[in-house]
Structures are given as structure tokens and as C-alpha cells.
């Protein structure tokens, strides 16, 4: 997962406004009266959100499971002295430090497809939070994974890049399976093919809230992402805010 994909990631995600996402998180912090100094970003990918926290002087630690993703993040973040980059897994990360804020974006939580492992992840997050800390993350909604992505196929033709994204939704296990085939143009006009398989768990809001409470969080809030509105039945991305 993510080996070849890492080097295309930013091209594929060019439409995502990471600065908008950063400002939304800042608005959440203000709404909850939080002014964190130390931040942990889980599943930081190629460092697109990390860049804004680093730029604005936060004491930032970020990690990802993919060393290929981290190599790209390193090139973006190496000029900042307030950043630590680690190769760790959300399921069992260990950092000898507590943080004022733990963040994860771009539906990374959906990749934890087992309920017990997600509970373990949430417990680990709480263990790494200060008493006054805050945990912010988002998920692809059940509706989006089942109805929007569902069993559909998407085709994209970009400059020097063509890909097919085939999907299958396993209704018994609420698992969304993604099968991606890429053709990347190289020198002399040849195209190189590679394939990726990804899987996301479709969680309902109540499931996530229950697991957060079981992990020991005292407050759990959720919103239609990028707003402070209650999610509706057709919300495609849900943002969670949890306090120890």
C-alpha cells in the first residue's frame, strides 16, 4: 500500500484545500478554548497539513506508516526546526511524550477496519493526550462509502496520468474495497502501469462515538465536516472532536 502511490499522491489530491482544513481545525480549537503548543498528527501522509502547523510555529510531531510518504513529507518540512517525523502505525504508536492536540485528517481512521483495533487506537490517543488536550479527526461517512462510492467505477484522465478506480462495497462487513489501476507516462512516451488496493471501514456515527467513550473520552462532538452543523443523512464527511 502506498509504495508507488506515494509519488502520485499530491497530484491526485491537488483539489484538496489543506489550508482550509488547517483553518477549520484552528476554528475548532478556538470554539473549544484550546491553544495547543504541542501537536501530534497521525497518518500525516506527504505532510500537506503538517506544513501549516510547522509554518505557524507549533511543536509538531507527525508520523505515517508509509516510509515513501514520509520521504516526501521530509522534503516539505525539513526547513522547520520545530518538527519531528516518525515512521509509526496508528494501531500501536508509542511516543514518550504527551500532546495538547492529536489530529488526523483525510479519513485515515476509516483505514482501521477492525472495531477492536480502532478502540485500541483511540485508547492510545488518549494515553498520549494531556489532561486538557483535544483529539480531532474525520471519517468518510457510511453514506458516502456505501452510496456515493459504492460499487461504482471512476475514470480520470490527467496530463501524463490515467487511472481507473473500481470499487466494491461489502454490505455484510461494511467494508469498502478500492481497486486502482494507474498508467503513468514516462520518458519516450511509454506508460508504466501499477495497481493499488485499499480498504476502508464504513462506520456509523454512533459506532465511533461509542468507541471514543469506551476509550475514556469524556466528551464527544461531531459535525458535518468544515462546519459546526449537525451531520445529516447525506453528509459525506464527519468531523469528530473529543476531549479526555
mmCIF file of C-alpha atoms in Angstrom:
data_model
loop_
_atom_site.group_PDB
_atom_site.id
_atom_site.type_symbol
_atom_site.label_atom_id
_atom_site.label_comp_id
_atom_site.label_asym_id
_atom_site.label_seq_id
_atom_site.Cartn_x
_atom_site.Cartn_y
_atom_site.Cartn_z
ATOM 1 C CA UNK A 1 0.000 0.000 0.000
ATOM 2 C CA UNK A 2 1.172 3.495 -0.952
ATOM 3 C CA UNK A 3 4.564 2.473 -2.339
ATOM 4 C CA UNK A 4 4.159 3.779 -5.907
ATOM 5 C CA UNK A 5 1.024 5.664 -4.945
ATOM 6 C CA UNK A 6 3.017 7.935 -2.618
ATOM 7 C CA UNK A 7 4.778 9.622 -5.513
ATOM 8 C CA UNK A 8 1.449 10.412 -7.210
ATOM 9 C CA UNK A 9 -0.420 11.340 -4.065
ATOM 10 C CA UNK A 10 -0.085 15.112 -4.283
ATOM 11 C CA UNK A 11 -1.065 15.117 -7.945
ATOM 12 C CA UNK A 12 -4.175 13.104 -7.148
ATOM 13 C CA UNK A 13 -5.083 15.293 -4.178
ATOM 14 C CA UNK A 14 -4.494 18.608 -5.938
ATOM 15 C CA UNK A 15 -8.130 19.660 -5.389
ATOM 16 C CA UNK A 16 -7.923 19.334 -1.598
ATOM 17 C CA UNK A 17 -7.514 22.694 0.128
ATOM 18 C CA UNK A 18 -5.235 21.819 3.038
ATOM 19 C CA UNK A 19 -5.058 25.410 4.207
ATOM 20 C CA UNK A 20 -8.853 25.435 4.515
ATOM 21 C CA UNK A 21 -8.593 22.231 6.552
ATOM 22 C CA UNK A 22 -5.942 23.818 8.761
ATOM 23 C CA UNK A 23 -8.111 26.889 9.354
ATOM 24 C CA UNK A 24 -11.088 24.674 10.184
ATOM 25 C CA UNK A 25 -9.042 22.889 12.845
ATOM 26 C CA UNK A 26 -7.937 26.277 14.175
ATOM 27 C CA UNK A 27 -11.600 27.307 14.368
ATOM 28 C CA UNK A 28 -12.399 24.139 16.313
ATOM 29 C CA UNK A 29 -9.586 24.893 18.735
ATOM 30 C CA UNK A 30 -10.959 28.395 19.263
ATOM 31 C CA UNK A 31 -14.501 27.105 19.739
ATOM 32 C CA UNK A 32 -13.315 24.754 22.489
ATOM 33 C CA UNK A 33 -10.985 27.296 24.091
ATOM 34 C CA UNK A 34 -7.829 25.367 23.230
ATOM 35 C CA UNK A 35 -4.428 26.885 22.491
ATOM 36 C CA UNK A 36 -2.182 23.861 21.988
ATOM 37 C CA UNK A 37 1.575 24.165 21.960
ATOM 38 C CA UNK A 38 2.415 20.559 21.121
ATOM 39 C CA UNK A 39 0.635 18.659 18.346
ATOM 40 C CA UNK A 40 0.697 15.087 17.117
ATOM 41 C CA UNK A 41 -0.524 14.409 13.601
ATOM 42 C CA UNK A 42 -1.320 10.770 12.865
ATOM 43 C CA UNK A 43 -1.141 9.396 9.313
ATOM 44 C CA UNK A 44 0.397 12.643 8.093
ATOM 45 C CA UNK A 45 0.955 11.347 4.555
ATOM 46 C CA UNK A 46 3.078 13.686 2.464
ATOM 47 C CA UNK A 47 2.904 16.461 5.055
ATOM 48 C CA UNK A 48 0.393 18.791 3.422
ATOM 49 C CA UNK A 49 -1.476 19.673 6.626
ATOM 50 C CA UNK A 50 1.708 19.341 8.665
ATOM 51 C CA UNK A 51 3.258 22.177 6.671
ATOM 52 C CA UNK A 52 0.809 24.769 8.039
ATOM 53 C CA UNK A 53 1.277 23.728 11.661
ATOM 54 C CA UNK A 54 5.037 23.754 11.187
ATOM 55 C CA UNK A 55 4.952 27.124 9.439
ATOM 56 C CA UNK A 56 2.994 28.686 12.288
ATOM 57 C CA UNK A 57 5.435 27.522 14.947
ATOM 58 C CA UNK A 58 3.639 24.666 16.651
ATOM 59 C CA UNK A 59 5.774 21.983 18.291
ATOM 60 C CA UNK A 60 4.786 19.306 15.782
ATOM 61 C CA UNK A 61 5.347 15.564 15.785
ATOM 62 C CA UNK A 62 3.925 13.699 12.803
ATOM 63 C CA UNK A 63 4.005 10.068 11.786
ATOM 64 C CA UNK A 64 2.902 7.781 8.994
ATOM 65 C CA UNK A 65 3.110 4.073 8.257
ATOM 66 C CA UNK A 66 4.471 4.657 4.740
ATOM 67 C CA UNK A 67 8.169 5.491 4.542
ATOM 68 C CA UNK A 68 7.611 6.592 0.937
ATOM 69 C CA UNK A 69 5.033 9.131 2.050
ATOM 70 C CA UNK A 70 7.366 10.319 4.786
ATOM 71 C CA UNK A 71 10.232 10.860 2.364
ATOM 72 C CA UNK A 72 8.063 13.379 0.515
ATOM 73 C CA UNK A 73 6.894 14.950 3.784
ATOM 74 C CA UNK A 74 10.505 15.300 4.886
ATOM 75 C CA UNK A 75 11.355 17.380 1.832
ATOM 76 C CA UNK A 76 8.490 19.769 2.665
ATOM 77 C CA UNK A 77 9.226 20.010 6.378
ATOM 78 C CA UNK A 78 13.000 19.736 6.738
ATOM 79 C CA UNK A 79 13.498 23.505 6.893
ATOM 80 C CA UNK A 80 11.460 23.689 10.102
ATOM 81 C CA UNK A 81 13.258 23.117 13.410
ATOM 82 C CA UNK A 82 10.008 22.513 15.310
ATOM 83 C CA UNK A 83 9.084 19.252 13.551
ATOM 84 C CA UNK A 84 9.747 15.603 14.396
ATOM 85 C CA UNK A 85 8.890 13.000 11.742
ATOM 86 C CA UNK A 86 8.397 9.355 12.727
ATOM 87 C CA UNK A 87 7.619 6.099 10.939
ATOM 88 C CA UNK A 88 4.883 4.574 13.105
ATOM 89 C CA UNK A 89 1.494 2.879 12.898
ATOM 90 C CA UNK A 90 -1.749 4.329 14.280
ATOM 91 C CA UNK A 91 -2.567 0.955 15.816
ATOM 92 C CA UNK A 92 0.376 0.781 18.197
ATOM 93 C CA UNK A 93 2.343 4.022 18.045
ATOM 94 C CA UNK A 94 4.401 4.911 21.082
ATOM 95 C CA UNK A 95 5.932 8.317 21.729
ATOM 96 C CA UNK A 96 7.436 9.179 25.085
ATOM 97 C CA UNK A 97 5.508 12.427 25.304
ATOM 98 C CA UNK A 98 2.014 13.800 25.829
ATOM 99 C CA UNK A 99 0.454 16.287 23.416
ATOM 100 C CA UNK A 100 -2.018 19.152 23.694
ATOM 101 C CA UNK A 101 -3.656 18.083 20.444
ATOM 102 C CA UNK A 102 -3.832 14.931 18.341
ATOM 103 C CA UNK A 103 -5.145 15.314 14.790
ATOM 104 C CA UNK A 104 -5.800 13.038 11.818
ATOM 105 C CA UNK A 105 -7.415 14.051 8.521
ATOM 106 C CA UNK A 106 -8.368 12.642 5.105
ATOM 107 C CA UNK A 107 -10.387 9.702 6.521
ATOM 108 C CA UNK A 108 -7.302 7.906 7.799
ATOM 109 C CA UNK A 109 -9.391 6.491 10.653
ATOM 110 C CA UNK A 110 -11.512 4.552 8.130
ATOM 111 C CA UNK A 111 -8.422 2.502 7.301
ATOM 112 C CA UNK A 112 -8.621 0.925 10.759
ATOM 113 C CA UNK A 113 -11.130 -1.679 9.645
ATOM 114 C CA UNK A 114 -11.434 -3.708 12.843
ATOM 115 C CA UNK A 115 -13.538 -2.411 15.745
ATOM 116 C CA UNK A 116 -11.190 -3.741 18.437
ATOM 117 C CA UNK A 117 -8.172 -2.222 16.702
ATOM 118 C CA UNK A 118 -9.945 1.119 16.441
ATOM 119 C CA UNK A 119 -10.743 1.013 20.144
ATOM 120 C CA UNK A 120 -7.074 0.263 20.781
ATOM 121 C CA UNK A 121 -6.123 3.236 18.596
ATOM 122 C CA UNK A 122 -8.451 5.579 20.481
ATOM 123 C CA UNK A 123 -7.117 4.372 23.841
ATOM 124 C CA UNK A 124 -3.594 5.002 22.618
ATOM 125 C CA UNK A 125 -4.517 8.509 21.520
ATOM 126 C CA UNK A 126 -5.978 9.260 24.938
ATOM 127 C CA UNK A 127 -2.799 7.961 26.575
ATOM 128 C CA UNK A 128 -0.785 10.464 24.527
ATOM 129 C CA UNK A 129 -3.026 13.453 25.348
ATOM 130 C CA UNK A 130 -2.564 15.918 28.173
ATOM 131 C CA UNK A 131 -5.476 16.294 30.587
ATOM 132 C CA UNK A 132 -6.600 19.448 28.759
ATOM 133 C CA UNK A 133 -5.890 18.030 25.306
ATOM 134 C CA UNK A 134 -8.129 17.649 22.267
ATOM 135 C CA UNK A 135 -8.496 14.925 19.633
ATOM 136 C CA UNK A 136 -9.761 15.957 16.171
ATOM 137 C CA UNK A 137 -10.295 13.634 13.216
ATOM 138 C CA UNK A 138 -12.675 12.953 10.345
ATOM 139 C CA UNK A 139 -14.149 9.921 8.621
ATOM 140 C CA UNK A 140 -15.757 9.163 5.310
ATOM 141 C CA UNK A 141 -19.381 8.681 6.259
ATOM 142 C CA UNK A 142 -21.260 5.416 5.964
ATOM 143 C CA UNK A 143 -23.447 7.113 3.367
ATOM 144 C CA UNK A 144 -20.502 8.164 1.211
ATOM 145 C CA UNK A 145 -18.788 4.780 1.234
ATOM 146 C CA UNK A 146 -21.987 2.809 0.610
ATOM 147 C CA UNK A 147 -23.957 5.124 -1.689
ATOM 148 C CA UNK A 148 -21.542 7.548 -3.377
ATOM 149 C CA UNK A 149 -18.507 5.300 -3.853
ATOM 150 C CA UNK A 150 -20.454 2.057 -3.505
ATOM 151 C CA UNK A 151 -19.884 -0.351 -6.376
ATOM 152 C CA UNK A 152 -19.088 2.405 -8.849
ATOM 153 C CA UNK A 153 -16.151 2.821 -11.192
ATOM 154 C CA UNK A 154 -14.452 6.162 -11.771
ATOM 155 C CA UNK A 155 -12.059 7.050 -14.583
ATOM 156 C CA UNK A 156 -9.705 10.043 -14.579
ATOM 157 C CA UNK A 157 -7.535 11.252 -17.415
ATOM 158 C CA UNK A 158 -4.958 13.811 -16.328
ATOM 159 C CA UNK A 159 -1.843 15.060 -18.048
ATOM 160 C CA UNK A 160 0.653 12.172 -18.130
ATOM 161 C CA UNK A 161 -1.600 10.128 -15.852
ATOM 162 C CA UNK A 162 -4.623 7.904 -16.464
ATOM 163 C CA UNK A 163 -6.300 5.816 -13.794
ATOM 164 C CA UNK A 164 -9.294 3.587 -13.199
ATOM 165 C CA UNK A 165 -10.815 3.397 -9.715
ATOM 166 C CA UNK A 166 -13.088 0.368 -9.242
ATOM 167 C CA UNK A 167 -14.998 -0.122 -6.019
ATOM 168 C CA UNK A 168 -16.855 -2.869 -4.224
ATOM 169 C CA UNK A 169 -18.931 -2.401 -1.067
ATOM 170 C CA UNK A 170 -19.170 -5.460 1.167
ATOM 171 C CA UNK A 171 -22.537 -4.929 2.861
ATOM 172 C CA UNK A 172 -22.088 -7.835 5.281
ATOM 173 C CA UNK A 173 -18.914 -6.380 6.807
ATOM 174 C CA UNK A 174 -19.422 -2.700 5.851
ATOM 175 C CA UNK A 175 -16.092 -2.647 4.050
ATOM 176 C CA UNK A 176 -15.360 -0.517 1.023
ATOM 177 C CA UNK A 177 -12.724 -2.047 -1.244
ATOM 178 C CA UNK A 178 -10.877 0.192 -3.706
ATOM 179 C CA UNK A 179 -9.018 -1.211 -6.702
ATOM 180 C CA UNK A 180 -6.937 1.370 -8.546
ATOM 181 C CA UNK A 181 -5.014 0.908 -11.764
ATOM 182 C CA UNK A 182 -2.632 3.676 -12.791
ATOM 183 C CA UNK A 183 -0.883 4.356 -16.087
ATOM 184 C CA UNK A 184 1.892 6.909 -15.677
ATOM 185 C CA UNK A 185 3.613 8.401 -18.700
ATOM 186 C CA UNK A 186 7.379 8.178 -18.573
ATOM 187 C CA UNK A 187 10.222 9.202 -20.862
ATOM 188 C CA UNK A 188 9.916 8.357 -24.575
ATOM 189 C CA UNK A 189 6.132 8.285 -24.206
ATOM 190 C CA UNK A 190 5.884 4.876 -22.570
ATOM 191 C CA UNK A 191 3.297 4.308 -19.842
ATOM 192 C CA UNK A 192 4.096 2.387 -16.692
ATOM 193 C CA UNK A 193 1.249 0.507 -15.030
ATOM 194 C CA UNK A 194 0.883 -0.189 -11.341
ATOM 195 C CA UNK A 195 -2.022 -1.304 -9.186
ATOM 196 C CA UNK A 196 -3.129 -0.398 -5.675
ATOM 197 C CA UNK A 197 -5.686 -1.980 -3.365
ATOM 198 C CA UNK A 198 -7.148 -0.081 -0.425
ATOM 199 C CA UNK A 199 -9.865 -0.792 2.083
ATOM 200 C CA UNK A 200 -11.937 1.462 4.329
ATOM 201 C CA UNK A 201 -14.436 0.517 7.004
ATOM 202 C CA UNK A 202 -17.818 2.263 6.824
ATOM 203 C CA UNK A 203 -18.535 3.331 10.397
ATOM 204 C CA UNK A 204 -21.741 4.909 11.606
ATOM 205 C CA UNK A 205 -21.523 7.968 13.837
ATOM 206 C CA UNK A 206 -22.875 6.121 16.881
ATOM 207 C CA UNK A 207 -20.233 3.392 16.494
ATOM 208 C CA UNK A 208 -17.396 5.919 16.551
ATOM 209 C CA UNK A 209 -18.910 7.827 19.475
ATOM 210 C CA UNK A 210 -19.331 4.607 21.471
ATOM 211 C CA UNK A 211 -15.718 3.581 20.887
ATOM 212 C CA UNK A 212 -14.456 7.013 21.911
ATOM 213 C CA UNK A 213 -16.439 6.792 25.139
ATOM 214 C CA UNK A 214 -15.159 3.262 25.780
ATOM 215 C CA UNK A 215 -11.635 4.601 25.268
ATOM 216 C CA UNK A 216 -12.230 7.049 28.120
ATOM 217 C CA UNK A 217 -13.078 10.300 26.358
ATOM 218 C CA UNK A 218 -15.478 12.356 28.463
ATOM 219 C CA UNK A 219 -16.874 14.496 25.627
ATOM 220 C CA UNK A 220 -17.570 13.532 22.018
ATOM 221 C CA UNK A 221 -18.826 16.054 19.461
ATOM 222 C CA UNK A 222 -19.369 15.593 15.736
ATOM 223 C CA UNK A 223 -20.141 17.874 12.825
ATOM 224 C CA UNK A 224 -20.719 17.924 9.120
ATOM 225 C CA UNK A 225 -17.081 18.463 8.138
ATOM 226 C CA UNK A 226 -15.865 22.052 7.650
ATOM 227 C CA UNK A 227 -18.917 23.347 9.524
ATOM 228 C CA UNK A 228 -20.344 23.246 13.028
ATOM 229 C CA UNK A 229 -23.645 21.882 11.756
ATOM 230 C CA UNK A 230 -25.109 18.566 12.817
ATOM 231 C CA UNK A 231 -24.472 15.839 10.244
ATOM 232 C CA UNK A 232 -27.401 14.978 8.012
ATOM 233 C CA UNK A 233 -28.242 11.665 6.365
ATOM 234 C CA UNK A 234 -26.310 12.670 3.229
ATOM 235 C CA UNK A 235 -23.233 14.132 4.930
ATOM 236 C CA UNK A 236 -20.200 12.689 3.193
ATOM 237 C CA UNK A 237 -17.527 13.535 5.748
ATOM 238 C CA UNK A 238 -17.974 13.701 9.519
ATOM 239 C CA UNK A 239 -15.592 15.557 11.808
ATOM 240 C CA UNK A 240 -15.184 14.380 15.408
ATOM 241 C CA UNK A 241 -13.911 16.391 18.366
ATOM 242 C CA UNK A 242 -13.157 14.511 21.586
ATOM 243 C CA UNK A 243 -11.926 15.664 24.975
ATOM 244 C CA UNK A 244 -10.309 13.454 27.665
#
